[in-house]
């Protein structure tokens, strides 16, 4: 090359995001639209250009090859899909039963066995446990769809946190087939005599399943039985002072204890006696003994209750062993905490703490709190359909008045009765007299 003709160099504009394509012929570079313009030496435009490096050339060449092979790759993907389709069809043709879900579903008759997942207490679970429950339901549904003899699958009491999570995570559940997802409780869908509630706490072990029965599984992922719960409570720090709403730590239940979520509680005159000093109790204390709630978790050895059971706490326990419990004349269990009240659990400790201080229990119940812990002998299981805001009165006021008429006065059919005072207890006496068959009931109270 002579000195009169300077060597040419390949240059592209700086900052251009679209690189020109590399042609097959070396030395001739073209852009996708027009040839690269080579400005005259010494011009202002030349100062804005930079040479293309060897690495950039390789990159541009690969990009061009990738574009050219796009149709080829598409064709290969199409061929793979067709091959998989042929393989599936061949597998179905060669197998009498097959493993394909749709083929299996058409080939066999479904089982008459009914399986129910009860989700009536998903509000007791943390959100992370609700998500785990959702995944378990998805897996059960998928496995049942693939089964040779799929059961009749029910999901009852569907709502609350679970439904919200299923809507957020994947709304595909609304198109699920061969499953009944109902908002009603299972007791409204199946006859009571056909129900069998499965629980690991039961001492009875099933050797075989009755296809005429409906088996219920509690849809509760319980990771709380060993955890402390923080909740609100009305704490009495000392007598003749107002209640104080505090955050209280509730310890997990120990052996033979039950932790209950209090849904409804009444206020009894006995609670006021503690406030005024008429009933001596140790302070600080959480009062309340007339309530109803739902079992949140159980301690080791508890077999009579499970999470989700509706219950009423008892301020007079029933140990079933002492003379009073074994006698037919009374039920004042010797293990009660009414007389010389210690305000503690049977092991001599408390399950409540607030601001680092131990808080005492009130006659084995303490219901002015969102969660309480009681001994299993101080709990009565009630019907799953019972309205808790009404049956909570059975814990004290109603049973006191009703029992006064039926057990103490022993009202006989045809009797004439007079009831003085028509408060909660007095009205319960009236109901007791009517249930006993009194022909005339005179209720006396101030207007």
JSON list of N, CA and C in Angstrom, two decimals, residues 396-438:
[
{"chain": "A", "resi": 396, "resn": "UNK", "atom": "N", "xyz": [-71.94, -20.89, 83.88]},
{"chain": "A", "resi": 396, "resn": "UNK", "atom": "CA", "xyz": [-72.20, -20.54, 85.28]},
{"chain": "A", "resi": 396, "resn": "UNK", "atom": "C", "xyz": [-73.64, -20.10, 85.50]},
{"chain": "A", "resi": 397, "resn": "UNK", "atom": "N", "xyz": [-74.03, -18.94, 84.96]},
{"chain": "A", "resi": 397, "resn": "UNK", "atom": "CA", "xyz": [-75.33, -18.34, 85.27]},
{"chain": "A", "resi": 397, "resn": "UNK", "atom": "C", "xyz": [-76.51, -19.24, 84.98]},
{"chain": "A", "resi": 398, "resn": "UNK", "atom": "N", "xyz": [-76.56, -19.81, 83.80]},
{"chain": "A", "resi": 398, "resn": "UNK", "atom": "CA", "xyz": [-77.70, -20.65, 83.44]},
{"chain": "A", "resi": 398, "resn": "UNK", "atom": "C", "xyz": [-77.73, -21.92, 84.28]},
{"chain": "A", "resi": 399, "resn": "UNK", "atom": "N", "xyz": [-76.60, -22.60, 84.41]},
{"chain": "A", "resi": 399, "resn": "UNK", "atom": "CA", "xyz": [-76.58, -23.86, 85.16]},
{"chain": "A", "resi": 399, "resn": "UNK", "atom": "C", "xyz": [-76.91, -23.62, 86.63]},
{"chain": "A", "resi": 400, "resn": "UNK", "atom": "N", "xyz": [-76.53, -22.45, 87.17]},
{"chain": "A", "resi": 400, "resn": "UNK", "atom": "CA", "xyz": [-76.86, -22.13, 88.56]},
{"chain": "A", "resi": 400, "resn": "UNK", "atom": "C", "xyz": [-78.37, -22.02, 88.76]},
{"chain": "A", "resi": 401, "resn": "UNK", "atom": "N", "xyz": [-79.04, -21.25, 87.90]},
{"chain": "A", "resi": 401, "resn": "UNK", "atom": "CA", "xyz": [-80.48, -21.08, 88.05]},
{"chain": "A", "resi": 401, "resn": "UNK", "atom": "C", "xyz": [-81.27, -22.32, 87.68]},
{"chain": "A", "resi": 402, "resn": "UNK", "atom": "N", "xyz": [-80.92, -22.94, 86.57]},
{"chain": "A", "resi": 402, "resn": "UNK", "atom": "CA", "xyz": [-81.63, -24.14, 86.13]},
{"chain": "A", "resi": 402, "resn": "UNK", "atom": "C", "xyz": [-81.46, -25.26, 87.15]},
{"chain": "A", "resi": 403, "resn": "UNK", "atom": "N", "xyz": [-80.24, -25.40, 87.66]},
{"chain": "A", "resi": 403, "resn": "UNK", "atom": "CA", "xyz": [-79.99, -26.44, 88.67]},
{"chain": "A", "resi": 403, "resn": "UNK", "atom": "C", "xyz": [-80.71, -26.18, 89.97]},
{"chain": "A", "resi": 404, "resn": "UNK", "atom": "N", "xyz": [-80.90, -24.90, 90.32]},
{"chain": "A", "resi": 404, "resn": "UNK", "atom": "CA", "xyz": [-81.63, -24.56, 91.55]},
{"chain": "A", "resi": 404, "resn": "UNK", "atom": "C", "xyz": [-83.06, -25.09, 91.49]},
{"chain": "A", "resi": 405, "resn": "UNK", "atom": "N", "xyz": [-83.67, -25.04, 90.31]},
{"chain": "A", "resi": 405, "resn": "UNK", "atom": "CA", "xyz": [-85.05, -25.52, 90.17]},
{"chain": "A", "resi": 405, "resn": "UNK", "atom": "C", "xyz": [-85.12, -27.03, 90.05]},
{"chain": "A", "resi": 406, "resn": "UNK", "atom": "N", "xyz": [-84.24, -27.59, 89.24]},
{"chain": "A", "resi": 406, "resn": "UNK", "atom": "CA", "xyz": [-84.33, -29.02, 88.93]},
{"chain": "A", "resi": 406, "resn": "UNK", "atom": "C", "xyz": [-83.64, -29.88, 89.98]},
{"chain": "A", "resi": 407, "resn": "UNK", "atom": "N", "xyz": [-82.45, -29.47, 90.45]},
{"chain": "A", "resi": 407, "resn": "UNK", "atom": "CA", "xyz": [-81.68, -30.31, 91.36]},
{"chain": "A", "resi": 407, "resn": "UNK", "atom": "C", "xyz": [-81.92, -29.97, 92.84]},
{"chain": "A", "resi": 408, "resn": "UNK", "atom": "N", "xyz": [-81.95, -28.66, 93.17]},
{"chain": "A", "resi": 408, "resn": "UNK", "atom": "CA", "xyz": [-82.08, -28.27, 94.58]},
{"chain": "A", "resi": 408, "resn": "UNK", "atom": "C", "xyz": [-83.55, -28.25, 95.03]},
{"chain": "A", "resi": 409, "resn": "UNK", "atom": "N", "xyz": [-84.38, -27.47, 94.37]},
{"chain": "A", "resi": 409, "resn": "UNK", "atom": "CA", "xyz": [-85.80, -27.39, 94.74]},
{"chain": "A", "resi": 409, "resn": "UNK", "atom": "C", "xyz": [-86.58, -28.63, 94.30]},
{"chain": "A", "resi": 410, "resn": "UNK", "atom": "N", "xyz": [-86.07, -29.31, 93.30]},
{"chain": "A", "resi": 410, "resn": "UNK", "atom": "CA", "xyz": [-86.72, -30.52, 92.76]},
{"chain": "A", "resi": 410, "resn": "UNK", "atom": "C", "xyz": [-88.19, -30.25, 92.44]},
{"chain": "A", "resi": 411, "resn": "UNK", "atom": "N", "xyz": [-88.42, -29.24, 91.62]},
{"chain": "A", "resi": 411, "resn": "UNK", "atom": "CA", "xyz": [-89.78, -28.87, 91.21]},
{"chain": "A", "resi": 411, "resn": "UNK", "atom": "C", "xyz": [-90.46, -30.06, 90.55]},
{"chain": "A", "resi": 412, "resn": "UNK", "atom": "N", "xyz": [-91.70, -30.32, 90.97]},
{"chain": "A", "resi": 412, "resn": "UNK", "atom": "CA", "xyz": [-92.46, -31.46, 90.45]},
{"chain": "A", "resi": 412, "resn": "UNK", "atom": "C", "xyz": [-93.51, -30.98, 89.45]},
{"chain": "A", "resi": 413, "resn": "UNK", "atom": "N", "xyz": [-93.95, -31.86, 88.56]},
{"chain": "A", "resi": 413, "resn": "UNK", "atom": "CA", "xyz": [-95.00, -31.49, 87.60]},
{"chain": "A", "resi": 413, "resn": "UNK", "atom": "C", "xyz": [-96.26, -31.01, 88.31]},
{"chain": "A", "resi": 414, "resn": "UNK", "atom": "N", "xyz": [-96.84, -29.92, 87.81]},
{"chain": "A", "resi": 414, "resn": "UNK", "atom": "CA", "xyz": [-98.06, -29.37, 88.41]},
{"chain": "A", "resi": 414, "resn": "UNK", "atom": "C", "xyz": [-97.80, -28.40, 89.53]},
{"chain": "A", "resi": 415, "resn": "UNK", "atom": "N", "xyz": [-96.55, -28.16, 89.89]},
{"chain": "A", "resi": 415, "resn": "UNK", "atom": "CA", "xyz": [-96.22, -27.27, 91.00]},
{"chain": "A", "resi": 415, "resn": "UNK", "atom": "C", "xyz": [-96.50, -25.81, 90.64]},
{"chain": "A", "resi": 416, "resn": "UNK", "atom": "N", "xyz": [-96.67, -25.01, 91.70]},
{"chain": "A", "resi": 416, "resn": "UNK", "atom": "CA", "xyz": [-96.74, -23.56, 91.57]},
{"chain": "A", "resi": 416, "resn": "UNK", "atom": "C", "xyz": [-95.46, -22.98, 92.14]},
{"chain": "A", "resi": 417, "resn": "UNK", "atom": "N", "xyz": [-94.76, -22.20, 91.36]},
{"chain": "A", "resi": 417, "resn": "UNK", "atom": "CA", "xyz": [-93.44, -21.70, 91.78]},
{"chain": "A", "resi": 417, "resn": "UNK", "atom": "C", "xyz": [-93.41, -20.18, 91.75]},
{"chain": "A", "resi": 418, "resn": "UNK", "atom": "N", "xyz": [-92.68, -19.60, 92.69]},
{"chain": "A", "resi": 418, "resn": "UNK", "atom": "CA", "xyz": [-92.44, -18.16, 92.71]},
{"chain": "A", "resi": 418, "resn": "UNK", "atom": "C", "xyz": [-90.95, -17.92, 92.60]},
{"chain": "A", "resi": 419, "resn": "UNK", "atom": "N", "xyz": [-90.56, -17.06, 91.67]},
{"chain": "A", "resi": 419, "resn": "UNK", "atom": "CA", "xyz": [-89.15, -16.75, 91.44]},
{"chain": "A", "resi": 419, "resn": "UNK", "atom": "C", "xyz": [-88.94, -15.28, 91.72]},
{"chain": "A", "resi": 420, "resn": "UNK", "atom": "N", "xyz": [-88.09, -14.95, 92.70]},
{"chain": "A", "resi": 420, "resn": "UNK", "atom": "CA", "xyz": [-87.82, -13.56, 93.06]},
{"chain": "A", "resi": 420, "resn": "UNK", "atom": "C", "xyz": [-86.50, -13.12, 92.42]},
{"chain": "A", "resi": 421, "resn": "UNK", "atom": "N", "xyz": [-86.61, -12.11, 91.58]},
{"chain": "A", "resi": 421, "resn": "UNK", "atom": "CA", "xyz": [-85.43, -11.61, 90.87]},
{"chain": "A", "resi": 421, "resn": "UNK", "atom": "C", "xyz": [-85.32, -12.24, 89.49]},
{"chain": "A", "resi": 422, "resn": "UNK", "atom": "N", "xyz": [-85.30, -11.40, 88.47]},
{"chain": "A", "resi": 422, "resn": "UNK", "atom": "CA", "xyz": [-85.29, -11.89, 87.09]},
{"chain": "A", "resi": 422, "resn": "UNK", "atom": "C", "xyz": [-84.04, -11.45, 86.34]},
{"chain": "A", "resi": 423, "resn": "UNK", "atom": "N", "xyz": [-82.92, -11.63, 86.99]},
{"chain": "A", "resi": 423, "resn": "UNK", "atom": "CA", "xyz": [-81.66, -11.43, 86.29]},
{"chain": "A", "resi": 423, "resn": "UNK", "atom": "C", "xyz": [-81.32, -12.67, 85.48]},
{"chain": "A", "resi": 424, "resn": "UNK", "atom": "N", "xyz": [-80.06, -12.83, 85.13]},
{"chain": "A", "resi": 424, "resn": "UNK", "atom": "CA", "xyz": [-79.66, -13.99, 84.35]},
{"chain": "A", "resi": 424, "resn": "UNK", "atom": "C", "xyz": [-79.93, -15.29, 85.07]},
{"chain": "A", "resi": 425, "resn": "UNK", "atom": "N", "xyz": [-79.66, -15.33, 86.38]},
{"chain": "A", "resi": 425, "resn": "UNK", "atom": "CA", "xyz": [-79.90, -16.54, 87.15]},
{"chain": "A", "resi": 425, "resn": "UNK", "atom": "C", "xyz": [-81.39, -16.75, 87.36]},
{"chain": "A", "resi": 426, "resn": "UNK", "atom": "N", "xyz": [-82.14, -15.68, 87.68]},
{"chain": "A", "resi": 426, "resn": "UNK", "atom": "CA", "xyz": [-83.57, -15.80, 87.92]},
{"chain": "A", "resi": 426, "resn": "UNK", "atom": "C", "xyz": [-84.32, -16.30, 86.70]},
{"chain": "A", "resi": 427, "resn": "UNK", "atom": "N", "xyz": [-83.99, -15.80, 85.53]},
{"chain": "A", "resi": 427, "resn": "UNK", "atom": "CA", "xyz": [-84.65, -16.27, 84.31]},
{"chain": "A", "resi": 427, "resn": "UNK", "atom": "C", "xyz": [-84.31, -17.73, 84.03]},
{"chain": "A", "resi": 428, "resn": "UNK", "atom": "N", "xyz": [-83.11, -18.13, 84.42]},
{"chain": "A", "resi": 428, "resn": "UNK", "atom": "CA", "xyz": [-82.74, -19.54, 84.26]},
{"chain": "A", "resi": 428, "resn": "UNK", "atom": "C", "xyz": [-83.54, -20.42, 85.21]},
{"chain": "A", "resi": 429, "resn": "UNK", "atom": "N", "xyz": [-83.87, -19.89, 86.41]},
{"chain": "A", "resi": 429, "resn": "UNK", "atom": "CA", "xyz": [-84.74, -20.62, 87.34]},
{"chain": "A", "resi": 429, "resn": "UNK", "atom": "C", "xyz": [-86.12, -20.81, 86.71]},
{"chain": "A", "resi": 430, "resn": "UNK", "atom": "N", "xyz": [-86.63, -19.78, 86.07]},
{"chain": "A", "resi": 430, "resn": "UNK", "atom": "CA", "xyz": [-87.93, -19.87, 85.40]},
{"chain": "A", "resi": 430, "resn": "UNK", "atom": "C", "xyz": [-87.91, -20.98, 84.35]},
{"chain": "A", "resi": 431, "resn": "UNK", "atom": "N", "xyz": [-86.84, -21.04, 83.57]},
{"chain": "A", "resi": 431, "resn": "UNK", "atom": "CA", "xyz": [-86.73, -22.08, 82.54]},
{"chain": "A", "resi": 431, "resn": "UNK", "atom": "C", "xyz": [-86.64, -23.47, 83.18]},
{"chain": "A", "resi": 432, "resn": "UNK", "atom": "N", "xyz": [-85.95, -23.55, 84.33]},
{"chain": "A", "resi": 432, "resn": "UNK", "atom": "CA", "xyz": [-85.87, -24.82, 85.03]},
{"chain": "A", "resi": 432, "resn": "UNK", "atom": "C", "xyz": [-87.22, -25.28, 85.55]},
{"chain": "A", "resi": 433, "resn": "UNK", "atom": "N", "xyz": [-88.00, -24.33, 86.08]},
{"chain": "A", "resi": 433, "resn": "UNK", "atom": "CA", "xyz": [-89.34, -24.67, 86.58]},
{"chain": "A", "resi": 433, "resn": "UNK", "atom": "C", "xyz": [-90.24, -25.15, 85.44]},
{"chain": "A", "resi": 434, "resn": "UNK", "atom": "N", "xyz": [-90.16, -24.48, 84.31]},
{"chain": "A", "resi": 434, "resn": "UNK", "atom": "CA", "xyz": [-90.98, -24.88, 83.17]},
{"chain": "A", "resi": 434, "resn": "UNK", "atom": "C", "xyz": [-90.57, -26.26, 82.67]},
{"chain": "A", "resi": 435, "resn": "UNK", "atom": "N", "xyz": [-89.25, -26.52, 82.61]},
{"chain": "A", "resi": 435, "resn": "UNK", "atom": "CA", "xyz": [-88.78, -27.82, 82.15]},
{"chain": "A", "resi": 435, "resn": "UNK", "atom": "C", "xyz": [-89.21, -28.93, 83.10]},
{"chain": "A", "resi": 436, "resn": "UNK", "atom": "N", "xyz": [-89.32, -28.59, 84.41]},
{"chain": "A", "resi": 436, "resn": "UNK", "atom": "CA", "xyz": [-89.72, -29.59, 85.41]},
{"chain": "A", "resi": 436, "resn": "UNK", "atom": "C", "xyz": [-91.22, -29.85, 85.40]},
{"chain": "A", "resi": 437, "resn": "UNK", "atom": "N", "xyz": [-91.99, -29.04, 84.67]},
{"chain": "A", "resi": 437, "resn": "UNK", "atom": "CA", "xyz": [-93.43, -29.28, 84.55]},
{"chain": "A", "resi": 437, "resn": "UNK", "atom": "C", "xyz": [-94.29, -28.44, 85.45]},
{"chain": "A", "resi": 438, "resn": "UNK", "atom": "N", "xyz": [-93.76, -27.34, 86.00]},
{"chain": "A", "resi": 438, "resn": "UNK", "atom": "CA", "xyz": [-94.58, -26.48, 86.87]},
{"chain": "A", "resi": 438, "resn": "UNK", "atom": "C", "xyz": [-95.77, -25.93, 86.08]}
]
